[in-house]
Amino acid sequence: MVYLKPISGHTSVKGVQNYLEKNDRSLALDLINVFPQEFVPGHQSWSEQMDETRALYGNNDSTNGIKVRTYNHYILSPDPKDNINLEQLREFATAWAERFFGDFEVAIVYHDDNESGVIHAHIVVNRK
């Protein structure tokens, strides 16, 4: 059985990108509807593109003093008994994200950095 944990973000996506990619702990990255220019220095990162998109749509401003939800962050973690490898998780996570968020900007970062070393996916969905 797959475990899914939703988390709401209320800040720039840059913070979650820094968290997910710090210390080179990410195993892989998949992007849906995000097209940074090959991550060349001086060009946009995936988080910068997401932040720019939200700003263009006017979705960064609070309403009546209430923070706006800027992105959703899901942690998709398979049961360790399933023995899923990185390739299988990438296929599953990408298909899941495309099915439910195919029109949104999505970044999927893969880790195996928890106590048990269980591979899991962090799925960041931009609000547009």
GROMACS .gro file of N, CA, C and O in nm:
model
  512
    1MET      N    1   0.084  -0.116   0.000
    1MET     CA    2   0.000   0.000   0.000
    1MET      C    3   0.089   0.125   0.000
    1MET      O    4   0.188   0.130   0.071
    2VAL      N    5   0.050   0.223  -0.075
    2VAL     CA    6   0.124   0.349  -0.086
    2VAL      C    7   0.070   0.448   0.017
    2VAL      O    8  -0.050   0.459   0.036
    3TYR      N    9   0.160   0.519   0.081
    3TYR     CA   10   0.124   0.622   0.178
    3TYR      C   11   0.135   0.757   0.108
    3TYR      O   12   0.235   0.784   0.041
    4LEU      N   13   0.034   0.843   0.125
    4LEU     CA   14   0.035   0.976   0.066
    4LEU      C   15   0.010   1.079   0.176
    4LEU      O   16  -0.091   1.074   0.246
    5LYS      N   17   0.105   1.171   0.191
    5LYS     CA   18   0.092   1.277   0.292
    5LYS      C   19   0.087   1.411   0.222
    5LYS      O   20   0.181   1.449   0.153
    6PRO      N   21  -0.023   1.487   0.238
    6PRO     CA   22  -0.032   1.621   0.178
    6PRO      C   23   0.019   1.729   0.274
    6PRO      O   24  -0.002   1.721   0.395
    7ILE      N   25   0.087   1.829   0.219
    7ILE     CA   26   0.137   1.943   0.295
    7ILE      C   27   0.105   2.068   0.213
    7ILE      O   28   0.130   2.070   0.093
    8SER      N   29   0.053   2.172   0.278
    8SER     CA   30   0.025   2.297   0.207
    8SER      C   31   0.142   2.393   0.223
    8SER      O   32   0.197   2.406   0.332
    9GLY      N   33   0.179   2.460   0.113
    9GLY     CA   34   0.284   2.559   0.116
    9GLY      C   35   0.226   2.699   0.107
    9GLY      O   36   0.129   2.721   0.035
   10HIS      N   37   0.286   2.792   0.180
   10HIS     CA   38   0.236   2.930   0.181
   10HIS      C   39   0.348   3.030   0.153
   10HIS      O   40   0.335   3.147   0.187
   11THR      N   41   0.455   2.985   0.093
   11THR     CA   42   0.569   3.070   0.065
   11THR      C   43   0.617   3.047  -0.078
   11THR      O   44   0.554   2.975  -0.155
   12SER      N   45   0.730   3.103  -0.110
   12SER     CA   46   0.794   3.077  -0.239
   12SER      C   47   0.827   2.929  -0.250
   12SER      O   48   0.858   2.863  -0.151
   13VAL      N   49   0.823   2.877  -0.371
   13VAL     CA   50   0.860   2.738  -0.394
   13VAL      C   51   1.011   2.719  -0.377
   13VAL      O   52   1.058   2.609  -0.354
   14LYS      N   53   1.086   2.827  -0.382
   14LYS     CA   54   1.232   2.818  -0.367
   14LYS      C   55   1.271   2.752  -0.236
   14LYS      O   56   1.365   2.673  -0.231
   15GLY      N   57   1.199   2.781  -0.129
   15GLY     CA   58   1.229   2.720   0.000
   15GLY      C   59   1.216   2.569  -0.001
   15GLY      O   60   1.302   2.498   0.052
   16VAL      N   61   1.110   2.518  -0.063
   16VAL     CA   62   1.093   2.373  -0.068
   16VAL      C   63   1.196   2.310  -0.162
   16VAL      O   64   1.246   2.201  -0.136
   17GLN      N   65   1.232   2.380  -0.271
   17GLN     CA   66   1.337   2.327  -0.359
   17GLN      C   67   1.469   2.317  -0.281
   17GLN      O   68   1.539   2.216  -0.290
   18ASN      N   69   1.504   2.421  -0.206
   18ASN     CA   70   1.627   2.417  -0.127
   18ASN      C   71   1.627   2.300  -0.029
   18ASN      O   72   1.727   2.231  -0.013
   19TYR      N   73   1.514   2.278   0.037
   19TYR     CA   74   1.501   2.168   0.132
   19TYR      C   75   1.517   2.032   0.061
   19TYR      O   76   1.590   1.945   0.108
   20LEU      N   77   1.449   2.016  -0.050
   20LEU     CA   78   1.449   1.887  -0.119
   20LEU      C   79   1.583   1.854  -0.185
   20LEU      O   80   1.617   1.737  -0.200
   21GLU      N   81   1.658   1.956  -0.224
   21GLU     CA   82   1.782   1.932  -0.297
   21GLU      C   83   1.908   1.959  -0.215
   21GLU      O   84   2.018   1.946  -0.267
   22LYS      N   85   1.894   1.994  -0.086
   22LYS     CA   86   2.011   2.027  -0.007
   22LYS      C   87   2.103   1.905   0.010
   22LYS      O   88   2.056   1.790   0.013
   23ASN      N   89   2.231   1.934   0.016
   23ASN     CA   90   2.333   1.830   0.035
   23ASN      C   91   2.329   1.722  -0.072
   23ASN      O   92   2.365   1.607  -0.047
   24ASP      N   93   2.282   1.756  -0.191
   24ASP     CA   94   2.276   1.659  -0.303
   24ASP      C   95   2.207   1.529  -0.266
   24ASP      O   96   2.246   1.422  -0.311
   25ARG      N   97   2.103   1.538  -0.184
   25ARG     CA   98   2.037   1.416  -0.139
   25ARG      C   99   1.929   1.365  -0.233
   25ARG      O  100   1.877   1.256  -0.215
   26SER      N  101   1.894   1.443  -0.333
   26SER     CA  102   1.792   1.396  -0.427
   26SER      C  103   1.851   1.292  -0.520
   26SER      O  104   1.964   1.303  -0.566
   27LEU      N  105   1.773   1.189  -0.547
   27LEU     CA  106   1.816   1.080  -0.634
   27LEU      C  107   1.785   1.109  -0.780
   27LEU      O  108   1.855   1.062  -0.869
   28ALA      N  109   1.675   1.183  -0.802
   28ALA     CA  110   1.632   1.213  -0.939
   28ALA      C  111   1.529   1.324  -0.933
   28ALA      O  112   1.476   1.356  -0.827
   29LEU      N  113   1.501   1.382  -1.049
   29LEU     CA  114   1.403   1.490  -1.062
   29LEU      C  115   1.323   1.467  -1.189
   29LEU      O  116   1.380   1.441  -1.295
   30ASP      N  117   1.191   1.476  -1.178
   30ASP     CA  118   1.103   1.474  -1.295
   30ASP      C  119   1.021   1.601  -1.292
   30ASP      O  120   0.979   1.647  -1.185
   31LEU      N  121   0.997   1.659  -1.410
   31LEU     CA  122   0.921   1.783  -1.421
   31LEU      C  123   0.805   1.765  -1.518
   31LEU      O  124   0.819   1.699  -1.621
   32ILE      N  125   0.692   1.825  -1.484
   32ILE     CA  126   0.574   1.825  -1.570
   32ILE      C  127   0.536   1.971  -1.591
   32ILE      O  128   0.515   2.045  -1.494
   33ASN      N  129   0.529   2.015  -1.714
   33ASN     CA  130   0.492   2.152  -1.751
   33ASN      C  131   0.587   2.257  -1.693
   33ASN      O  132   0.549   2.371  -1.672
   34VAL      N  133   0.710   2.219  -1.666
   34VAL     CA  134   0.815   2.309  -1.618
   34VAL      C  135   0.931   2.293  -1.713
   34VAL      O  136   0.977   2.180  -1.737
   35PHE      N  137   0.979   2.404  -1.768
   35PHE     CA  138   1.081   2.395  -1.871
   35PHE      C  139   1.197   2.492  -1.848
   35PHE      O  140   1.225   2.577  -1.930
   36PRO      N  141   1.265   2.482  -1.733
   36PRO     CA  142   1.381   2.569  -1.714
   36PRO      C  143   1.487   2.534  -1.818
   36PRO      O  144   1.495   2.420  -1.864
   37GLN      N  145   1.566   2.630  -1.854
   37GLN     CA  146   1.662   2.609  -1.962
   37GLN      C  147   1.781   2.528  -1.915
   37GLN      O  148   1.888   2.580  -1.888
   38GLU      N  149   1.761   2.399  -1.903
   38GLU     CA  150   1.866   2.302  -1.873
   38GLU      C  151   1.945   2.333  -1.747
   38GLU      O  152   2.056   2.288  -1.729
   39PHE      N  153   1.888   2.412  -1.656
   39PHE     CA  154   1.952   2.444  -1.529
   39PHE      C  155   2.092   2.501  -1.547
   39PHE      O  156   2.182   2.475  -1.470
   40VAL      N  157   2.109   2.579  -1.652
   40VAL     CA  158   2.236   2.647  -1.677
   40VAL      C  159   2.247   2.763  -1.578
   40VAL      O  160   2.149   2.833  -1.554
   41PRO      N  161   2.366   2.783  -1.519
   41PRO     CA  162   2.380   2.896  -1.427
   41PRO      C  163   2.332   3.026  -1.491
   41PRO      O  164   2.360   3.053  -1.607
   42GLY      N  165   2.256   3.103  -1.416
   42GLY     CA  166   2.201   3.229  -1.467
   42GLY      C  167   2.063   3.213  -1.528
   42GLY      O  168   2.001   3.312  -1.564
   43HIS      N  169   2.013   3.091  -1.540
   43HIS     CA  170   1.879   3.068  -1.594
   43HIS      C  171   1.787   3.024  -1.480
   43HIS      O  172   1.832   2.992  -1.371
   44GLN      N  173   1.660   3.019  -1.509
   44GLN     CA  174   1.561   2.986  -1.407
   44GLN      C  175   1.574   2.842  -1.359
   44GLN      O  176   1.595   2.750  -1.437
   45SER      N  177   1.553   2.823  -1.229
   45SER     CA  178   1.537   2.690  -1.172
   45SER      C  179   1.388   2.655  -1.179
   45SER      O  180   1.305   2.741  -1.211
   46TRP      N  181   1.353   2.532  -1.147
   46TRP     CA  182   1.211   2.495  -1.152
   46TRP      C  183   1.131   2.577  -1.051
   46TRP      O  184   1.018   2.614  -1.080
   47SER      N  185   1.186   2.606  -0.936
   47SER     CA  186   1.110   2.685  -0.838
   47SER      C  187   1.091   2.829  -0.884
   47SER      O  188   0.983   2.887  -0.863
   48GLU      N  189   1.191   2.887  -0.946
   48GLU     CA  190   1.178   3.024  -0.996
   48GLU      C  191   1.071   3.032  -1.104
   48GLU      O  192   0.994   3.129  -1.109
   49GLN      N  193   1.064   2.930  -1.190
   49GLN     CA  194   0.961   2.929  -1.293
   49GLN      C  195   0.823   2.919  -1.229
   49GLN      O  196   0.731   2.989  -1.269
   50MET      N  197   0.808   2.834  -1.128
   50MET     CA  198   0.679   2.822  -1.060
   50MET      C  199   0.639   2.953  -0.992
   50MET      O  200   0.524   2.996  -1.001
   51ASP      N  201   0.734   3.015  -0.923
   51ASP     CA  202   0.704   3.142  -0.856
   51ASP      C  203   0.664   3.249  -0.957
   51ASP      O  204   0.572   3.326  -0.933
   52GLU      N  205   0.732   3.253  -1.070
   52GLU     CA  206   0.699   3.351  -1.174
   52GLU      C  207   0.560   3.326  -1.230
   52GLU      O  208   0.482   3.420  -1.251
   53THR      N  209   0.524   3.200  -1.253
   53THR     CA  210   0.391   3.168  -1.305
   53THR      C  211   0.283   3.215  -1.209
   53THR      O  212   0.185   3.277  -1.250
   54ARG      N  213   0.300   3.186  -1.080
   54ARG     CA  214   0.201   3.229  -0.980
   54ARG      C  215   0.187   3.380  -0.977
   54ARG      O  216   0.078   3.434  -0.967
   55ALA      N  217   0.299   3.450  -0.987
   55ALA     CA  218   0.295   3.597  -0.987
   55ALA      C  219   0.220   3.648  -1.110
   55ALA      O  220   0.140   3.742  -1.100
   56LEU      N  221   0.242   3.586  -1.225
   56LEU     CA  222   0.174   3.627  -1.347
   56LEU      C  223   0.022   3.611  -1.336
   56LEU      O  224  -0.054   3.689  -1.391
   57TYR      N  225  -0.022   3.506  -1.264
   57TYR     CA  226  -0.165   3.481  -1.245
   57TYR      C  227  -0.221   3.559  -1.126
   57TYR      O  228  -0.340   3.551  -1.097
   58GLY      N  229  -0.136   3.630  -1.051
   58GLY     CA  230  -0.182   3.707  -0.936
   58GLY      C  231  -0.216   3.623  -0.816
   58GLY      O  232  -0.302   3.660  -0.735
   59ASN      N  233  -0.151   3.507  -0.803
   59ASN     CA  234  -0.187   3.415  -0.695
   59ASN      C  235  -0.086   3.411  -0.581
   59ASN      O  236  -0.067   3.309  -0.517
   60ASN      N  237  -0.021   3.523  -0.552
   60ASN     CA  238   0.073   3.530  -0.441
   60ASN      C  239   0.020   3.613  -0.325
   60ASN      O  240   0.078   3.612  -0.218
   61ASP      N  241  -0.087   3.686  -0.348
   61ASP     CA  242  -0.135   3.782  -0.249
   61ASP      C  243  -0.230   3.718  -0.149
   61ASP      O  244  -0.314   3.635  -0.185
   62SER      N  245  -0.218   3.760  -0.022
   62SER     CA  246  -0.309   3.712   0.080
   62SER      C  247  -0.446   3.778   0.062
   62SER      O  248  -0.458   3.883   0.000
   63THR      N  249  -0.547   3.714   0.117
   63THR     CA  250  -0.683   3.766   0.110
   63THR      C  251  -0.731   3.794   0.252
   63THR      O  252  -0.733   3.703   0.335
   64ASN      N  253  -0.766   3.916   0.278
   64ASN     CA  254  -0.812   3.956   0.411
   64ASN      C  255  -0.715   3.913   0.521
   64ASN      O  256  -0.755   3.866   0.627
   65GLY      N  257  -0.586   3.923   0.492
   65GLY     CA  258  -0.484   3.887   0.591
   65GLY      C  259  -0.457   3.739   0.604
   65GLY      O  260  -0.375   3.697   0.685
   66ILE      N  261  -0.524   3.657   0.525
   66ILE     CA  262  -0.504   3.512   0.530
   66ILE      C  263  -0.403   3.473   0.423
   66ILE      O  264  -0.417   3.511   0.306
   67LYS      N  265  -0.299   3.398   0.464
   67LYS     CA  266  -0.198   3.356   0.368
   67LYS      C  267  -0.260   3.270   0.259
   67LYS      O  268  -0.343   3.182   0.285
   68VAL      N  269  -0.216   3.293   0.138
   68VAL     CA  270  -0.264   3.216   0.025
   68VAL      C  271  -0.183   3.086   0.015
   68VAL      O  272  -0.065   3.082   0.051
   69ARG      N  273  -0.246   2.980  -0.030
   69ARG     CA  274  -0.175   2.855  -0.056
   69ARG      C  275  -0.103   2.872  -0.189
   69ARG      O  276  -0.166   2.890  -0.292
   70THR      N  277   0.030   2.865  -0.187
   70THR     CA  278   0.108   2.888  -0.308
   70THR      C  279   0.142   2.758  -0.380
   70THR      O  280   0.166   2.759  -0.500
   71TYR      N  281   0.148   2.648  -0.307
   71TYR     CA  282   0.174   2.518  -0.369
   71TYR      C  283   0.125   2.408  -0.276
   71TYR      O  284   0.101   2.431  -0.158
   72ASN      N  285   0.110   2.290  -0.331
   72ASN     CA  286   0.084   2.170  -0.252
   72ASN      C  287   0.205   2.079  -0.264
   72ASN      O  288   0.265   2.068  -0.372
   73HIS      N  289   0.239   2.015  -0.156
   73HIS     CA  290   0.354   1.926  -0.150
   73HIS      C  291   0.301   1.791  -0.100
   73HIS      O  292   0.241   1.785   0.007
   74TYR      N  293   0.321   1.689  -0.179
   74TYR     CA  294   0.276   1.555  -0.142
   74TYR      C  295   0.398   1.466  -0.127
   74TYR      O  296   0.491   1.472  -0.207
   75ILE      N  297   0.396   1.382  -0.025
   75ILE     CA  298   0.500   1.280  -0.010
   75ILE      C  299   0.435   1.147  -0.042
   75ILE      O  300   0.338   1.106   0.023
   76LEU      N  301   0.486   1.082  -0.143
   76LEU     CA  302   0.434   0.954  -0.191
   76LEU      C  303   0.537   0.847  -0.153
   76LEU      O  304   0.649   0.848  -0.203
   77SER      N  305   0.498   0.759  -0.061
   77SER     CA  306   0.592   0.661  -0.009
   77SER      C  307   0.535   0.520  -0.021
   77SER      O  308   0.432   0.490   0.040
   78PRO      N  309   0.600   0.434  -0.098
   78PRO     CA  310   0.551   0.297  -0.110
   78PRO      C  311   0.582   0.215   0.016
   78PRO      O  312   0.670   0.250   0.094
   79ASP      N  313   0.510   0.108   0.034
   79ASP     CA  314   0.535   0.016   0.144
   79ASP      C  315   0.671  -0.050   0.120
   79ASP      O  316   0.698  -0.099   0.010
   80PRO      N  317   0.758  -0.054   0.219
   80PRO     CA  318   0.889  -0.117   0.200
   80PRO      C  319   0.879  -0.263   0.154
   80PRO      O  320   0.967  -0.313   0.085
   81LYS      N  321   0.770  -0.330   0.191
   81LYS     CA  322   0.751  -0.470   0.152
   81LYS      C  323   0.735  -0.486   0.001
   81LYS      O  324   0.753  -0.594  -0.053
   82ASP      N  325   0.700  -0.376  -0.068
   82ASP     CA  326   0.679  -0.383  -0.212
   82ASP      C  327   0.810  -0.385  -0.291
   82ASP      O  328   0.808  -0.411  -0.411
   83ASN      N  329   0.921  -0.351  -0.225
   83ASN     CA  330   1.053  -0.352  -0.290
   83ASN      C  331   1.055  -0.276  -0.422
   83ASN      O  332   1.106  -0.325  -0.523
   84ILE      N  333   1.000  -0.155  -0.422
   84ILE     CA  334   0.997  -0.074  -0.543
   84ILE      C  335   1.132  -0.005  -0.560
   84ILE      O  336   1.188   0.050  -0.466
   85ASN      N  337   1.182  -0.007  -0.682
   85ASN     CA  338   1.309   0.060  -0.710
   85ASN      C  339   1.281   0.201  -0.763
   85ASN      O  340   1.166   0.240  -0.785
   86LEU      N  341   1.388   0.278  -0.784
   86LEU     CA  342   1.373   0.417  -0.827
   86LEU      C  343   1.300   0.427  -0.960
   86LEU      O  344   1.211   0.511  -0.976
   87GLU      N  345   1.335   0.345  -1.056
   87GLU     CA  346   1.270   0.350  -1.187
   87GLU      C  347   1.119   0.326  -1.175
   87GLU      O  348   1.038   0.397  -1.236
   88GLN      N  349   1.079   0.228  -1.096
   88GLN     CA  350   0.937   0.198  -1.077
   88GLN      C  351   0.865   0.312  -1.007
   88GLN      O  352   0.753   0.348  -1.043
   89LEU      N  353   0.930   0.371  -0.905
   89LEU     CA  354   0.868   0.482  -0.833
   89LEU      C  355   0.854   0.603  -0.924
   89LEU      O  356   0.751   0.672  -0.921
   90ARG      N  357   0.954   0.629  -1.006
   90ARG     CA  358   0.945   0.743  -1.099
   90ARG      C  359   0.827   0.725  -1.195
   90ARG      O  360   0.753   0.819  -1.221
   91GLU      N  361   0.810   0.605  -1.246
   91GLU     CA  362   0.699   0.577  -1.337
   91GLU      C  363   0.565   0.598  -1.266
   91GLU      O  364   0.475   0.662  -1.318
   92PHE      N  365   0.553   0.544  -1.145
   92PHE     CA  366   0.428   0.555  -1.069
   92PHE      C  367   0.399   0.700  -1.031
   92PHE      O  368   0.288   0.749  -1.050
   93ALA      N  369   0.499   0.769  -0.974
   93ALA     CA  370   0.478   0.906  -0.927
   93ALA      C  371   0.444   1.001  -1.043
   93ALA      O  372   0.356   1.086  -1.031
   94THR      N  373   0.512   0.984  -1.154
   94THR     CA  374   0.486   1.069  -1.271
   94THR      C  375   0.346   1.044  -1.326
   94THR      O  376   0.273   1.138  -1.358
   95ALA      N  377   0.306   0.918  -1.335
   95ALA     CA  378   0.172   0.885  -1.384
   95ALA      C  379   0.065   0.941  -1.290
   95ALA      O  380  -0.036   0.995  -1.335
   96TRP      N  381   0.088   0.929  -1.159
   96TRP     CA  382  -0.007   0.981  -1.061
   96TRP      C  383  -0.020   1.132  -1.075
   96TRP      O  384  -0.130   1.187  -1.079
   97ALA      N  385   0.093   1.201  -1.083
   97ALA     CA  386   0.092   1.348  -1.094
   97ALA      C  387   0.027   1.393  -1.224
   97ALA      O  388  -0.051   1.489  -1.226
   98GLU      N  389   0.057   1.326  -1.334
   98GLU     CA  390  -0.005   1.363  -1.462
   98GLU      C  391  -0.156   1.341  -1.460
   98GLU      O  392  -0.231   1.421  -1.514
   99ARG      N  393  -0.200   1.235  -1.394
   99ARG     CA  394  -0.343   1.206  -1.389
   99ARG      C  395  -0.419   1.312  -1.310
   99ARG      O  396  -0.525   1.358  -1.352
  100PHE      N  397  -0.365   1.352  -1.195
  100PHE     CA  398  -0.437   1.443  -1.107
  100PHE      C  399  -0.399   1.591  -1.125
  100PHE      O  400  -0.477   1.678  -1.089
  101PHE      N  401  -0.281   1.617  -1.182
  101PHE     CA  402  -0.233   1.755  -1.193
  101PHE      C  403  -0.171   1.784  -1.329
  101PHE      O  404  -0.080   1.864  -1.341
  102GLY      N  405  -0.221   1.719  -1.432
  102GLY     CA  406  -0.163   1.729  -1.565
  102GLY      C  407  -0.158   1.867  -1.626
  102GLY      O  408  -0.078   1.893  -1.715
  103ASP      N  409  -0.242   1.960  -1.579
  103ASP     CA  410  -0.243   2.097  -1.631
  103ASP      C  411  -0.161   2.193  -1.545
  103ASP      O  412  -0.157   2.311  -1.575
  104PHE      N  413  -0.099   2.144  -1.440
  104PHE     CA  414  -0.024   2.228  -1.347
  104PHE      C  415   0.126   2.208  -1.365
  104PHE      O  416   0.170   2.110  -1.425
  105GLU      N  417   0.204   2.300  -1.309
  105GLU     CA  418   0.349   2.282  -1.304
  105GLU      C  419   0.379   2.191  -1.185
  105GLU      O  420   0.333   2.216  -1.074
  106VAL      N  421   0.456   2.086  -1.211
  106VAL     CA  422   0.485   1.986  -1.108
  106VAL      C  423   0.634   1.953  -1.111
  106VAL      O  424   0.692   1.933  -1.218
  107ALA      N  425   0.694   1.944  -0.993
  107ALA     CA  426   0.830   1.895  -0.977
  107ALA      C  427   0.824   1.774  -0.884
  107ALA      O  428   0.757   1.778  -0.780
  108ILE      N  429   0.893   1.667  -0.922
  108ILE     CA  430   0.896   1.546  -0.840
  108ILE      C  431   1.042   1.516  -0.806
  108ILE      O  432   1.124   1.496  -0.896
  109VAL      N  433   1.071   1.516  -0.677
  109VAL     CA  434   1.207   1.492  -0.628
  109VAL      C  435   1.204   1.363  -0.548
  109VAL      O  436   1.117   1.343  -0.463
  110TYR      N  437   1.302   1.276  -0.574
  110TYR     CA  438   1.307   1.143  -0.512
  110TYR      C  439   1.417   1.135  -0.407
  110TYR      O  440   1.527   1.184  -0.429
  111HIS      N  441   1.384   1.072  -0.294
  111HIS     CA  442   1.477   1.056  -0.182
  111HIS      C  443   1.476   0.913  -0.131
  111HIS      O  444   1.379   0.841  -0.150
  112ASP      N  445   1.580   0.879  -0.058
  112ASP     CA  446   1.583   0.756   0.022
  112ASP      C  447   1.651   0.788   0.156
  112ASP      O  448   1.722   0.706   0.213
  113ASP      N  449   1.625   0.909   0.206
  113ASP     CA  450   1.699   0.962   0.321
  113ASP      C  451   1.628   0.948   0.455
  113ASP      O  452   1.671   1.007   0.554
  114ASN      N  453   1.523   0.867   0.462
  114ASN     CA  454   1.457   0.851   0.592
  114ASN      C  455   1.528   0.743   0.674
  114ASN      O  456   1.622   0.680   0.626
  115GLU      N  457   1.484   0.721   0.798
  115GLU     CA  458   1.550   0.626   0.887
  115GLU      C  459   1.564   0.487   0.828
  115GLU      O  460   1.665   0.420   0.846
  116SER      N  461   1.463   0.442   0.757
  116SER     CA  462   1.462   0.306   0.702
  116SER      C  463   1.522   0.298   0.562
  116SER      O  464   1.532   0.190   0.506
  117GLY      N  465   1.558   0.412   0.505
  117GLY     CA  466   1.613   0.412   0.369
  117GLY      C  467   1.508   0.380   0.263
  117GLY      O  468   1.542   0.336   0.154
  118VAL      N  469   1.380   0.403   0.296
  118VAL     CA  470   1.272   0.374   0.201
  118VAL      C  471   1.267   0.484   0.097
  118VAL      O  472   1.263   0.603   0.128
  119ILE      N  473   1.268   0.445  -0.029
  119ILE     CA  474   1.260   0.540  -0.139
  119ILE      C  475   1.121   0.603  -0.139
  119ILE      O  476   1.022   0.535  -0.113
  120HIS      N  477   1.116   0.734  -0.165
  120HIS     CA  478   0.988   0.805  -0.168
  120HIS      C  479   1.000   0.926  -0.261
  120HIS      O  480   1.109   0.966  -0.297
  121ALA      N  481   0.884   0.979  -0.298
  121ALA     CA  482   0.878   1.091  -0.391
  121ALA      C  483   0.814   1.211  -0.323
  121ALA      O  484   0.713   1.198  -0.253
  122HIS      N  485   0.873   1.327  -0.345
  122HIS     CA  486   0.815   1.455  -0.303
  122HIS      C  487   0.758   1.520  -0.428
  122HIS      O  488   0.832   1.545  -0.523
  123ILE      N  489   0.629   1.543  -0.430
  123ILE     CA  490   0.562   1.600  -0.547
  123ILE      C  491   0.515   1.741  -0.513
  123ILE      O  492   0.432   1.758  -0.423
  124VAL      N  493   0.571   1.839  -0.581
  124VAL     CA  494   0.538   1.979  -0.556
  124VAL      C  495   0.452   2.028  -0.673
  124VAL      O  496   0.495   2.025  -0.788
  125VAL      N  497   0.329   2.070  -0.640
  125VAL     CA  498   0.233   2.114  -0.741
  125VAL      C  499   0.209   2.263  -0.723
  125VAL      O  500   0.164   2.307  -0.616
  126ASN      N  501   0.240   2.340  -0.825
  126ASN     CA  502   0.223   2.484  -0.819
  126ASN      C  503   0.076   2.523  -0.828
  126ASN      O  504  -0.003   2.458  -0.897
  127ARG      N  505   0.041   2.631  -0.760
  127ARG     CA  506  -0.093   2.688  -0.775
  127ARG      C  507  -0.086   2.785  -0.891
  127ARG      O  508   0.007   2.862  -0.902
  128LYS      N  509  -0.183   2.778  -0.979
  128LYS     CA  510  -0.182   2.873  -1.090
  128LYS      C  511  -0.304   2.959  -1.089
  128LYS      O  512  -0.389   2.946  -1.008
   0.00000   0.00000   0.00000
